[in-house]
């Protein structure tokens, strides 16, 4: 067990650590929620600001591009400057960017504000996770803390749909952005009062070439996937972006072996268990984001749900994720190996996806959609909590920020890939179905609806396969023992406890 200078156990050092967890969780919820909260509001914003159908995707893409591309830089900045300081800076910047977006008078202003949100989210997310990592080191307490954090990471996107639907229907789409301001103010006050952290490692130089290569490569890859949907996978721009991204990331890996102060120390991803967690997270999120995308359109366009009813339809999924993370994973992780939770979790989630492949244009929510959402939620809850806990366990203090950033990067990149890849599969399958079954104009409306749902089910089959692959990766790569039977994590608890 880690002890402070006073000789007291570190886990008893900070009496406010659980209130600190509330602040960290609040900030993480805001970041994750903002990736989806504007989805339901997008039609209203498009009408108000005169966005074209081709450009409206940038409301989502501008955020995910900046977020996913700059996370590694944000993690390293947290390590160099100090996690608490970057946490507060990230909160303030995120609030300002949200206010600008809410006040947007043009499409370009909204796109810019969303990109700025992504920049500050890239600073905020890794500092939040690394503060959690360095605050909770006792295996039992760590399990509870990461259970809550994993529940928010897994359910935040679904909560975004609910909140977005309520704000859009009863207030205005702009409140989907304004809502972040009071949340950030509360989090800043709480962080200054409750969170403790050692000073950053200011003597270490920032790896500027690594920043350019790593962030540039990630941005090119994510941008390529975002453009694959409207342009097609064989478009020269898309292929060029993929080639540039691969080249930049390959050069980045080479440079990290030479850099005196690497942006991403390669020993972090060379660890078998940690690499398995990163890959499992990315594959799981590919399937989950596909679910969110298709179910939102299915409920609103096919079944005719209102924005609020659509958001509430995701509530059982959110509840199941929270139960899976806090009541099952958090309680079992100290006693079983992480993969004993992650593998069944991915099998359950994949099973939920398979149930959804049976949906039709007139499926019943209660008997056909709800069971699938519950299985998906339980599976994600079982998986996310041990992924976060295992990926960040035993990391040296100076590397906790960049390790946290790598977990978040795998999540964001997985979401971008899942949205673009599965949407392209769905669109292609729908077009092929409509062409094959359309016999005359009289039946066009029905065939189009059936074709759209057919496209969703084909893509959901693919998502189910990806989740099974995630389970296989977890089973083969994550071989670490239960935390209670291993060693105490090396990340120390901050010593200031007055």
mmCIF file with all atom_site columns, C-alpha atoms in Angstrom, residues 76-85 197-204 398:
data_model
loop_
_atom_site.group_PDB
_atom_site.id
_atom_site.type_symbol
_atom_site.label_atom_id
_atom_site.label_alt_id
_atom_site.label_comp_id
_atom_site.label_asym_id
_atom_site.label_entity_id
_atom_site.label_seq_id
_atom_site.pdbx_PDB_ins_code
_atom_site.Cartn_x
_atom_site.Cartn_y
_atom_site.Cartn_z
_atom_site.occupancy
_atom_site.B_iso_or_equiv
_atom_site.pdbx_formal_charge
_atom_site.auth_seq_id
_atom_site.auth_comp_id
_atom_site.auth_asym_id
_atom_site.auth_atom_id
_atom_site.pdbx_PDB_model_num
ATOM 1  C CA . UNK A 1 76  ? 1.152  15.053 -22.580 1.00 0.00 ? 76  UNK A CA 1
ATOM 2  C CA . UNK A 1 77  ? 0.316  18.657 -21.680 1.00 0.00 ? 77  UNK A CA 1
ATOM 3  C CA . UNK A 1 78  ? -1.464 17.331 -18.581 1.00 0.00 ? 78  UNK A CA 1
ATOM 4  C CA . UNK A 1 79  ? 1.685  15.450 -17.587 1.00 0.00 ? 79  UNK A CA 1
ATOM 5  C CA . UNK A 1 80  ? 3.965  18.438 -18.193 1.00 0.00 ? 80  UNK A CA 1
ATOM 6  C CA . UNK A 1 81  ? 1.863  21.291 -16.795 1.00 0.00 ? 81  UNK A CA 1
ATOM 7  C CA . UNK A 1 82  ? -0.067 19.465 -14.079 1.00 0.00 ? 82  UNK A CA 1
ATOM 8  C CA . UNK A 1 83  ? -3.325 17.574 -14.241 1.00 0.00 ? 83  UNK A CA 1
ATOM 9  C CA . UNK A 1 84  ? -5.436 19.841 -12.033 1.00 0.00 ? 84  UNK A CA 1
ATOM 10 C CA . UNK A 1 85  ? -4.319 22.967 -13.898 1.00 0.00 ? 85  UNK A CA 1
ATOM 11 C CA . UNK A 1 197 ? -2.364 17.194 -7.653  1.00 0.00 ? 197 UNK A CA 1
ATOM 12 C CA . UNK A 1 198 ? 1.394  17.416 -7.680  1.00 0.00 ? 198 UNK A CA 1
ATOM 13 C CA . UNK A 1 199 ? 3.031  20.028 -9.909  1.00 0.00 ? 199 UNK A CA 1
ATOM 14 C CA . UNK A 1 200 ? 3.640  19.053 -13.522 1.00 0.00 ? 200 UNK A CA 1
ATOM 15 C CA . UNK A 1 201 ? 6.992  17.928 -14.856 1.00 0.00 ? 201 UNK A CA 1
ATOM 16 C CA . UNK A 1 202 ? 7.885  21.350 -16.289 1.00 0.00 ? 202 UNK A CA 1
ATOM 17 C CA . UNK A 1 203 ? 11.505 20.407 -16.877 1.00 0.00 ? 203 UNK A CA 1
ATOM 18 C CA . UNK A 1 204 ? 10.593 17.891 -19.579 1.00 0.00 ? 204 UNK A CA 1
ATOM 19 C CA . UNK A 1 398 ? 4.600  11.158 -15.505 1.00 0.00 ? 398 UNK A CA 1
#
